[in-house]
Amino acid sequence: MALRFEVLGRFNRARAAQLTLPHFACQTPLFMPVGTQGTIKGLTTDQLEEIGCQIILGNTYHLALRPTSELIDELGGLHKFMNWPRALLTDSGGFQMVSLLHLADITEKGVTFQSPVDGKPMLLTPEESIQIQNRIGADIIMALDDVVRTTITGPRIEEAMYRTLRWVDRSHKRPHEQNLFGIVQGGLDPVLRDICVRGLVDRNLPGYAIGGLAGGEDKDSFWRVVAQCTAALPEDKPRYVMGVGYPLDIVVCSALGADMYDCVYPTRTARFGTALVPEGVLKLKHNAMVNDTRPIDPTCACMVCKNYTRAYIHCLVTKDAMGSQLLSYHNLYYMLQFPKGDVPEWVCNAMDVAGIDISSCCSS
Amino acid sequence: MALRFEVLGRFNRARAAQLTLPHFACQTPLFMPVGTQGTIKGLTTDQLEEIGCQIILGNTYHLALRPTSELIDELGGLHKFMNWPRALLTDSGGFQMVSLLHLADITEKGVTFQSPVDGKPMLLTPEESIQIQNRIGADIIMALDDVVRTTITGPRIEEAMYRTLRWVDRCIAAHKRPHEQNLFGIVQGGLDPVLRDICVRGLVDRNLPGYAIGGLAGGEDKDSFWRVVAQCTAALPEDKPRYVMGVGYPLDIVVCSALGADMYDCVYPTRTARFGTALVPEGVLKLKHNAMVNDTRPIDPTCACMVCKNYTRAYIHCLVTKDAMGSQLLSYHNLYYMLQLSRNLHSSIVEGRFPECYIIPDSNLCASRNSNVVRFLWQFPKGDVPEWVCNAMDVAGIDISSCCSS
């Protein structure tokens, strides 16, 4: 184990903690921007430090393709390569395998796929995934899991859940420098999820992720899986809900006891001209922005909101990359500041279980 | 007049000065990054201040199209709109008219062109150009000139030169904000010294705050280029800024400064960054090249910029052409390089070190902090300094014959 997790405060199931990793002492709940291929699109690492980013996610699949994990290793690891002194987390590569590559085939050995570089058949095994991640050198690494979309039903879900447990055992580690997190699978089935949680907890890992969500399932099922897992996972270890997400989802999951999140949403939506604001979203492309001299968010203290108007950014979006850059900066700042506010019914239900009374905000 | 120009140091024709503009006190020689449409691609204004940018050029043509000068005016002017507290210069719109629009037609009235927005015929007159620039609000504005490419010959050049003078008078008459914005006239006349002389004297008679040397940097041979610059700088007033438009390559800036010019602009550093090329003392470094794949050195080990202090060639190689971040980081470095070049020109002239750095490229002086400006000679390790450079330096009174092979 190469981390320390210390809970500093609680409110019912929600907890605020310090997660001390080899490269950085993080405060949770936390949001991890996704720096897919060794960079967060549009921001220098100076700017990332400026906005208070603590930990960045790198995608193993993309990095293994370019510039390759061997080169990263040769050049001293990903921290050094991308000039990021704080914490890093790499995923296992599995998700991209199945989401990006139509010809991916999953067997007990691993994930067989067609290399996008030269079309040759390749195999990503749990062992290989960990080796790649060892070379990259992130503070937290993820076990290769058999991920199944929550919109699928049938025996495949059970098969994937058990296989995930077997694959965790094949994931060797660098326990003193990198923390291997296991990922809870089992679709939307509480019985399968329970078996998986207990199997992973038995293996006494440094931390746990709740996987297989944020993939199109209805929100009411989503929060129930999160609630179940956070209730069953150990109190004294970090809980990471993968692929989440929208500010509202993060607030709800934190109320239910989760600690860590990642999502491409803030940066991706920035590239479509959309800013995150307390009221929801602001579409900078909209004609109404053309002479709006207010900042994106008058309550936001970020460099963009302090210096640029909606009118200016409107002028840039979709025409100049600067528009995306400035919106990415603001959106990440927004996510890292942590959003604290017609509330959907699923939110009311979730908050009820979380012991937080928001009934005065709910219409029903 | 809304500027003050004070020469602080000289070496022969070269001068270092303070150019005090409404929004900023600049040190010359200086390089202006081109922020075409209200932004320098890839850099926030914080970063521009970080690297010491003093003045940015905005293109009137592009701004008039988007977001329009009326909107900029309504929102308080371009400084406020783009959040740039330092100085701005706008060009007249004329150059883009003729370079971008194939159907542009120039008459005494102005430039008739087809609007790229809706195809309707439009007319840019000197009066309209100044009105647009008045709305944009830059510290320096440029008179609409009749620009002719130097590769053209014949009576068109003379016609354009005289028209430029007539248009300057219309610009002066139309200028509503002479106490806030400085109208510069542009010397035209192609490569013909007689025409250039007439134009210079005509503009000087009009007692403008500053003067630009236009119509160059358009494909003419270098030997003709420097001669026009030399002639104009010799004839323009000593106590006013001289701006060579569209220049350029580091070498060209050093030579023009030796000949007595003060201000420059060019898209080159940022544009070449977007093609994966970095500016370095030895010339250029192509980050796309396979040799970069595991090169752990910074782009330029002697460069103090954020990019060179934090990122390796290997990392940038990995990004260029695949991620916009590559262009961003290279733009940052390239602009820092150009601005550092200008700073070093200024300080070496003020401190009297200008000539030593030229003559002794491998001396300890040139290994020192302030001499990278003139390590342009490192581009020619075999001593094959182009002849035009030798000729120009000769006129500038700087002896680099020991570096020249011929």
PDB file of N, CA, C and O in Angstrom, chain B residues 41-73:
ATOM      1  N   LYS B  41      -3.466  33.067 -31.061  1.00  0.00           N
ATOM      2  CA  LYS B  41      -3.897  31.673 -31.025  1.00  0.00           C
ATOM      3  C   LYS B  41      -3.082  30.875 -30.005  1.00  0.00           C
ATOM      4  O   LYS B  41      -1.891  30.701 -30.133  1.00  0.00           O
ATOM      5  N   GLY B  42      -3.758  30.379 -29.009  1.00  0.00           N
ATOM      6  CA  GLY B  42      -3.103  29.463 -28.086  1.00  0.00           C
ATOM      7  C   GLY B  42      -2.634  30.063 -26.778  1.00  0.00           C
ATOM      8  O   GLY B  42      -2.308  29.334 -25.856  1.00  0.00           O
ATOM      9  N   LEU B  43      -2.573  31.390 -26.671  1.00  0.00           N
ATOM     10  CA  LEU B  43      -2.079  31.990 -25.438  1.00  0.00           C
ATOM     11  C   LEU B  43      -3.125  32.878 -24.794  1.00  0.00           C
ATOM     12  O   LEU B  43      -3.777  33.666 -25.462  1.00  0.00           O
ATOM     13  N   THR B  44      -3.246  32.752 -23.470  1.00  0.00           N
ATOM     14  CA  THR B  44      -4.129  33.678 -22.754  1.00  0.00           C
ATOM     15  C   THR B  44      -3.379  35.002 -22.592  1.00  0.00           C
ATOM     16  O   THR B  44      -2.156  35.058 -22.752  1.00  0.00           O
ATOM     17  N   THR B  45      -4.107  36.056 -22.262  1.00  0.00           N
ATOM     18  CA  THR B  45      -3.450  37.354 -22.107  1.00  0.00           C
ATOM     19  C   THR B  45      -2.521  37.343 -20.888  1.00  0.00           C
ATOM     20  O   THR B  45      -1.500  38.031 -20.884  1.00  0.00           O
ATOM     21  N   ASP B  46      -2.854  36.538 -19.888  1.00  0.00           N
ATOM     22  CA  ASP B  46      -1.924  36.344 -18.766  1.00  0.00           C
ATOM     23  C   ASP B  46      -0.583  35.847 -19.269  1.00  0.00           C
ATOM     24  O   ASP B  46       0.477  36.331 -18.870  1.00  0.00           O
ATOM     25  N   GLN B  47      -0.619  34.856 -20.133  1.00  0.00           N
ATOM     26  CA  GLN B  47       0.620  34.279 -20.654  1.00  0.00           C
ATOM     27  C   GLN B  47       1.373  35.283 -21.512  1.00  0.00           C
ATOM     28  O   GLN B  47       2.592  35.340 -21.506  1.00  0.00           O
ATOM     29  N   LEU B  48       0.635  36.102 -22.243  1.00  0.00           N
ATOM     30  CA  LEU B  48       1.282  37.124 -23.066  1.00  0.00           C
ATOM     31  C   LEU B  48       2.012  38.138 -22.179  1.00  0.00           C
ATOM     32  O   LEU B  48       3.114  38.583 -22.509  1.00  0.00           O
ATOM     33  N   GLU B  49       1.394  38.485 -21.084  1.00  0.00           N
ATOM     34  CA  GLU B  49       2.094  39.386 -20.155  1.00  0.00           C
ATOM     35  C   GLU B  49       3.311  38.704 -19.555  1.00  0.00           C
ATOM     36  O   GLU B  49       4.372  39.297 -19.413  1.00  0.00           O
ATOM     37  N   GLU B  50       3.141  37.432 -19.241  1.00  0.00           N
ATOM     38  CA  GLU B  50       4.233  36.633 -18.673  1.00  0.00           C
ATOM     39  C   GLU B  50       5.469  36.661 -19.553  1.00  0.00           C
ATOM     40  O   GLU B  50       6.588  36.707 -19.065  1.00  0.00           O
ATOM     41  N   ILE B  51       5.276  36.550 -20.859  1.00  0.00           N
ATOM     42  CA  ILE B  51       6.439  36.480 -21.745  1.00  0.00           C
ATOM     43  C   ILE B  51       6.922  37.863 -22.163  1.00  0.00           C
ATOM     44  O   ILE B  51       7.868  37.979 -22.924  1.00  0.00           O
ATOM     45  N   GLY B  52       6.264  38.905 -21.636  1.00  0.00           N
ATOM     46  CA  GLY B  52       6.768  40.256 -21.864  1.00  0.00           C
ATOM     47  C   GLY B  52       6.280  40.919 -23.133  1.00  0.00           C
ATOM     48  O   GLY B  52       6.904  41.843 -23.642  1.00  0.00           O
ATOM     49  N   CYS B  53       5.144  40.472 -23.634  1.00  0.00           N
ATOM     50  CA  CYS B  53       4.591  41.099 -24.818  1.00  0.00           C
ATOM     51  C   CYS B  53       4.182  42.532 -24.474  1.00  0.00           C
ATOM     52  O   CYS B  53       3.580  42.777 -23.435  1.00  0.00           O
ATOM     53  N   GLN B  54       4.516  43.464 -25.342  1.00  0.00           N
ATOM     54  CA  GLN B  54       4.221  44.870 -25.068  1.00  0.00           C
ATOM     55  C   GLN B  54       3.059  45.384 -25.912  1.00  0.00           C
ATOM     56  O   GLN B  54       2.246  46.195 -25.462  1.00  0.00           O
ATOM     57  N   ILE B  55       3.021  44.928 -27.152  1.00  0.00           N
ATOM     58  CA  ILE B  55       2.015  45.444 -28.078  1.00  0.00           C
ATOM     59  C   ILE B  55       1.627  44.334 -29.039  1.00  0.00           C
ATOM     60  O   ILE B  55       2.479  43.559 -29.492  1.00  0.00           O
ATOM     61  N   ILE B  56       0.338  44.240 -29.291  1.00  0.00           N
ATOM     62  CA  ILE B  56      -0.208  43.196 -30.164  1.00  0.00           C
ATOM     63  C   ILE B  56      -0.869  43.856 -31.375  1.00  0.00           C
ATOM     64  O   ILE B  56      -1.494  44.915 -31.247  1.00  0.00           O
ATOM     65  N   LEU B  57      -0.732  43.203 -32.501  1.00  0.00           N
ATOM     66  CA  LEU B  57      -1.375  43.722 -33.707  1.00  0.00           C
ATOM     67  C   LEU B  57      -2.705  43.029 -33.924  1.00  0.00           C
ATOM     68  O   LEU B  57      -2.809  41.800 -33.830  1.00  0.00           O
ATOM     69  N   GLY B  58      -3.731  43.829 -34.206  1.00  0.00           N
ATOM     70  CA  GLY B  58      -5.036  43.271 -34.569  1.00  0.00           C
ATOM     71  C   GLY B  58      -5.333  43.608 -36.019  1.00  0.00           C
ATOM     72  O   GLY B  58      -4.988  44.690 -36.492  1.00  0.00           O
ATOM     73  N   ASN B  59      -5.931  42.668 -36.713  1.00  0.00           N
ATOM     74  CA  ASN B  59      -6.249  42.906 -38.122  1.00  0.00           C
ATOM     75  C   ASN B  59      -7.648  43.491 -38.255  1.00  0.00           C
ATOM     76  O   ASN B  59      -8.643  42.824 -37.987  1.00  0.00           O
ATOM     77  N   THR B  60      -7.687  44.721 -38.735  1.00  0.00           N
ATOM     78  CA  THR B  60      -8.959  45.435 -38.882  1.00  0.00           C
ATOM     79  C   THR B  60      -9.939  44.671 -39.765  1.00  0.00           C
ATOM     80  O   THR B  60     -11.124  44.570 -39.455  1.00  0.00           O
ATOM     81  N   TYR B  61      -9.439  44.121 -40.853  1.00  0.00           N
ATOM     82  CA  TYR B  61     -10.316  43.383 -41.774  1.00  0.00           C
ATOM     83  C   TYR B  61     -11.023  42.256 -41.031  1.00  0.00           C
ATOM     84  O   TYR B  61     -12.241  42.109 -41.100  1.00  0.00           O
ATOM     85  N   HIS B  62     -10.256  41.432 -40.316  1.00  0.00           N
ATOM     86  CA  HIS B  62     -10.847  40.282 -39.639  1.00  0.00           C
ATOM     87  C   HIS B  62     -11.787  40.709 -38.519  1.00  0.00           C
ATOM     88  O   HIS B  62     -12.862  40.140 -38.335  1.00  0.00           O
ATOM     89  N   LEU B  63     -11.378  41.744 -37.777  1.00  0.00           N
ATOM     90  CA  LEU B  63     -12.211  42.201 -36.665  1.00  0.00           C
ATOM     91  C   LEU B  63     -13.505  42.837 -37.156  1.00  0.00           C
ATOM     92  O   LEU B  63     -14.543  42.720 -36.512  1.00  0.00           O
ATOM     93  N   ALA B  64     -13.412  43.502 -38.299  1.00  0.00           N
ATOM     94  CA  ALA B  64     -14.620  44.137 -38.842  1.00  0.00           C
ATOM     95  C   ALA B  64     -15.638  43.076 -39.274  1.00  0.00           C
ATOM     96  O   ALA B  64     -16.844  43.298 -39.227  1.00  0.00           O
ATOM     97  N   LEU B  65     -15.129  41.919 -39.669  1.00  0.00           N
ATOM     98  CA  LEU B  65     -16.017  40.818 -40.032  1.00  0.00           C
ATOM     99  C   LEU B  65     -16.597  40.157 -38.802  1.00  0.00           C
ATOM    100  O   LEU B  65     -17.759  39.816 -38.744  1.00  0.00           O
ATOM    101  N   ARG B  66     -15.743  39.918 -37.870  1.00  0.00           N
ATOM    102  CA  ARG B  66     -16.150  39.255 -36.621  1.00  0.00           C
ATOM    103  C   ARG B  66     -15.285  39.751 -35.517  1.00  0.00           C
ATOM    104  O   ARG B  66     -14.060  39.638 -35.623  1.00  0.00           O
ATOM    105  N   PRO B  67     -15.864  40.366 -34.452  1.00  0.00           N
ATOM    106  CA  PRO B  67     -17.289  40.477 -34.219  1.00  0.00           C
ATOM    107  C   PRO B  67     -17.908  41.778 -34.711  1.00  0.00           C
ATOM    108  O   PRO B  67     -19.015  42.092 -34.336  1.00  0.00           O
ATOM    109  N   THR B  68     -17.204  42.526 -35.537  1.00  0.00           N
ATOM    110  CA  THR B  68     -17.567  43.870 -36.055  1.00  0.00           C
ATOM    111  C   THR B  68     -17.052  44.962 -35.128  1.00  0.00           C
ATOM    112  O   THR B  68     -17.033  44.808 -33.902  1.00  0.00           O
ATOM    113  N   SER B  69     -16.643  46.069 -35.746  1.00  0.00           N
ATOM    114  CA  SER B  69     -16.079  47.169 -34.956  1.00  0.00           C
ATOM    115  C   SER B  69     -17.160  47.845 -34.118  1.00  0.00           C
ATOM    116  O   SER B  69     -16.871  48.372 -33.037  1.00  0.00           O
ATOM    117  N   GLU B  70     -18.387  47.804 -34.591  1.00  0.00           N
ATOM    118  CA  GLU B  70     -19.464  48.427 -33.806  1.00  0.00           C
ATOM    119  C   GLU B  70     -19.643  47.703 -32.487  1.00  0.00           C
ATOM    120  O   GLU B  70     -19.806  48.330 -31.434  1.00  0.00           O
ATOM    121  N   LEU B  71     -19.607  46.386 -32.539  1.00  0.00           N
ATOM    122  CA  LEU B  71     -19.771  45.625 -31.302  1.00  0.00           C
ATOM    123  C   LEU B  71     -18.595  45.858 -30.363  1.00  0.00           C
ATOM    124  O   LEU B  71     -18.751  46.040 -29.166  1.00  0.00           O
ATOM    125  N   ILE B  72     -17.402  45.870 -30.931  1.00  0.00           N
ATOM    126  CA  ILE B  72     -16.220  46.113 -30.109  1.00  0.00           C
ATOM    127  C   ILE B  72     -16.348  47.471 -29.417  1.00  0.00           C
ATOM    128  O   ILE B  72     -16.063  47.617 -28.226  1.00  0.00           O
ATOM    129  N   ASP B  73     -16.789  48.455 -30.176  1.00  0.00           N
ATOM    130  CA  ASP B  73     -16.972  49.803 -29.621  1.00  0.00           C
ATOM    131  C   ASP B  73     -18.012  49.781 -28.511  1.00  0.00           C
ATOM    132  O   ASP B  73     -17.790  50.309 -27.414  1.00  0.00           O
TER     133      ASP B  73
END
